[in-house]
Amino acid sequence: TAAGLGIAIFCLIPLNILSSRLASLQAEIEAAATTLQVSLQKKKN
């Protein structure tokens, strides 16, 4: 059980790094989508 916990904790490090990067990318995509939406609405009017 100690080995299993050690492996699980070791695997959490890359998971947290990837989760952080995904959250950052999601924020960038949402910002770009909002900018595009505003631009298209201005063009429409």
N, CA and C of each residue as an Amber inpcrd file, in Angstrom:
protein
   135
   0.8130000  -1.2030000   0.0000000   0.0000000   0.0000000   0.0000000
   0.8550000   1.2650000   0.0000000   1.9990000   1.2220000   0.6480000
   2.8800000   2.3920000   0.6650000   3.4080000   2.6710000  -0.7400000
   3.7360000   1.6050000  -1.4640000   4.2200000   1.7850000  -2.8400000
   3.1180000   2.3560000  -3.7180000   1.9250000   1.8800000  -3.5400000
   0.7960000   2.3960000  -4.3170000   0.5490000   3.8660000  -4.0480000
   0.6310000   4.2550000  -2.7920000   0.4680000   5.6720000  -2.4460000
   1.5920000   6.5140000  -3.0350000   2.7990000   5.9770000  -2.9990000
   3.9420000   6.7000000  -3.5750000   3.7620000   6.9260000  -5.0630000
   3.3140000   5.9010000  -5.7660000   3.0790000   6.0210000  -7.2100000
   1.9400000   6.9990000  -7.4800000   0.8840000   6.9120000  -6.7040000
  -0.2620000   7.8080000  -6.9020000   0.1380000   9.2650000  -6.6800000
   0.8940000   9.5230000  -5.6400000   1.3330000  10.8940000  -5.3660000
   2.2630000  11.3780000  -6.4680000   3.1470000  10.5070000  -6.9310000
   4.0690000  10.8540000  -8.0140000   3.3050000  11.1880000  -9.2940000
   2.2060000  10.4980000  -9.5480000   1.4030000  10.7410000 -10.7530000
   0.5770000  12.0230000 -10.6540000   0.3240000  12.4980000  -9.4640000
  -0.4570000  13.7250000  -9.2990000   0.2980000  14.9620000  -9.7740000
   1.6210000  14.9200000  -9.7290000   2.4130000  16.0850000 -10.1360000
   2.1750000  16.4220000 -11.6080000   2.3660000  15.4790000 -12.5500000
   2.0890000  15.8180000 -13.9550000   0.6140000  16.1470000 -14.1930000
  -0.2680000  15.5070000 -13.4630000  -1.6950000  15.7890000 -13.6150000
  -1.9950000  17.2430000 -13.2590000  -1.4330000  17.7180000 -12.1690000
  -1.6510000  19.1080000 -11.7640000  -1.0540000  20.0850000 -12.7690000
   0.1020000  19.7560000 -13.3180000   0.7310000  20.6220000 -14.3250000
  -0.1460000  20.6960000 -15.5640000  -0.6120000  19.5480000 -16.0360000
  -1.4620000  19.5270000 -17.2310000  -2.7920000  20.2280000 -16.9830000
  -3.3580000  20.0440000 -15.8230000  -4.6240000  20.7070000 -15.4960000
  -4.4580000  22.2220000 -15.4980000  -3.3450000  22.6880000 -14.9800000
  -3.0710000  24.1220000 -14.9570000  -2.9250000  24.6700000 -16.3700000
  -2.2210000  23.9450000 -17.2180000  -2.0460000  24.3860000 -18.6090000
  -3.3730000  24.3890000 -19.3460000  -4.1940000  23.3860000 -19.1110000
  -5.5040000  23.3400000 -19.7600000  -6.3890000  24.5000000 -19.3140000
  -6.3380000  24.8310000 -18.0510000  -7.1300000  25.9620000 -17.5540000
  -6.6730000  27.2620000 -18.2020000  -5.3690000  27.4050000 -18.3750000
  -4.8260000  28.6020000 -19.0150000  -5.2610000  28.6760000 -20.4740000
  -5.1850000  27.5620000 -21.1810000  -5.6200000  27.5270000 -22.5790000
  -7.1120000  27.8000000 -22.7000000  -7.8820000  27.2730000 -21.7830000
  -9.3270000  27.5060000 -21.8030000  -9.6300000  28.9910000 -21.6420000
  -8.9150000  29.6480000 -20.7610000  -9.1260000  31.0820000 -20.5530000
  -8.7670000  31.8680000 -21.8080000  -7.6810000  31.4770000 -22.4770000
  -7.2810000  32.1550000 -23.7140000  -8.3190000  31.9600000 -24.8090000
  -8.8310000  30.7500000 -24.9380000  -9.8380000  30.4590000 -25.9640000
 -11.1220000  31.2340000 -25.6860000 -11.5280000  31.2850000 -24.4320000
 -12.7390000  32.0330000 -24.0770000 -12.5730000  33.5190000 -24.3720000
 -11.3950000  34.0610000 -24.0920000 -11.1430000  35.4790000 -24.3720000
 -11.1750000  35.7390000 -25.8740000 -10.5750000  34.8460000 -26.6510000
 -10.5770000  35.0080000 -28.1050000 -11.9880000  34.8850000 -28.6620000
 -12.7670000  33.9650000 -28.1310000 -14.1470000  33.7890000 -28.5940000
 -14.9810000  35.0210000 -28.2750000 -14.7750000  35.5950000 -27.1090000
 -15.5060000  36.8080000 -26.7350000 -15.1210000  37.9640000 -27.6500000
 -13.8380000  38.1040000 -27.9280000 -13.3720000  39.1560000 -28.8310000
 -13.9710000  38.9780000 -30.2150000 -13.9920000  37.7610000 -30.7000000
 -14.5710000  37.4770000 -32.0120000 -16.0580000  37.7820000 -32.0240000
 -16.7480000  37.3930000 -30.9830000 -18.1880000  37.6360000 -30.8990000
 -18.4930000  39.1330000 -30.9100000 -17.7520000  39.8960000 -30.1440000
 -17.9550000  41.3470000 -30.1040000 -17.6590000  41.9530000 -31.4660000
 -16.5990000  41.5000000 -32.0910000 -16.2270000  42.0100000 -33.4100000
 -17.3060000  41.7140000 -34.4390000 -17.8410000  40.5110000 -34.4130000
 -18.8910000  40.1390000 -35.3640000 -20.1770000  40.9220000 -35.1070000
 -20.4910000  41.1770000 -33.8550000 -21.6880000  41.9570000 -33.5370000
 -21.5370000  43.4020000 -34.0100000 -20.3520000  43.9690000 -33.8500000
 -20.1140000  45.3320000 -34.3190000 -20.2170000  45.4030000 -35.8380000
 -19.6960000  44.3750000 -36.5020000 -19.7270000  44.3360000 -37.9590000
 -21.1660000  44.1970000 -38.4570000 -21.9710000  43.4630000 -37.7230000
 -23.3660000  43.2320000 -38.0970000 -24.1710000  44.5260000 -37.9990000
 -23.8830000  45.3150000 -36.9870000 -24.6190000  46.5690000 -36.7680000
 -23.9630000  47.6150000 -37.5920000
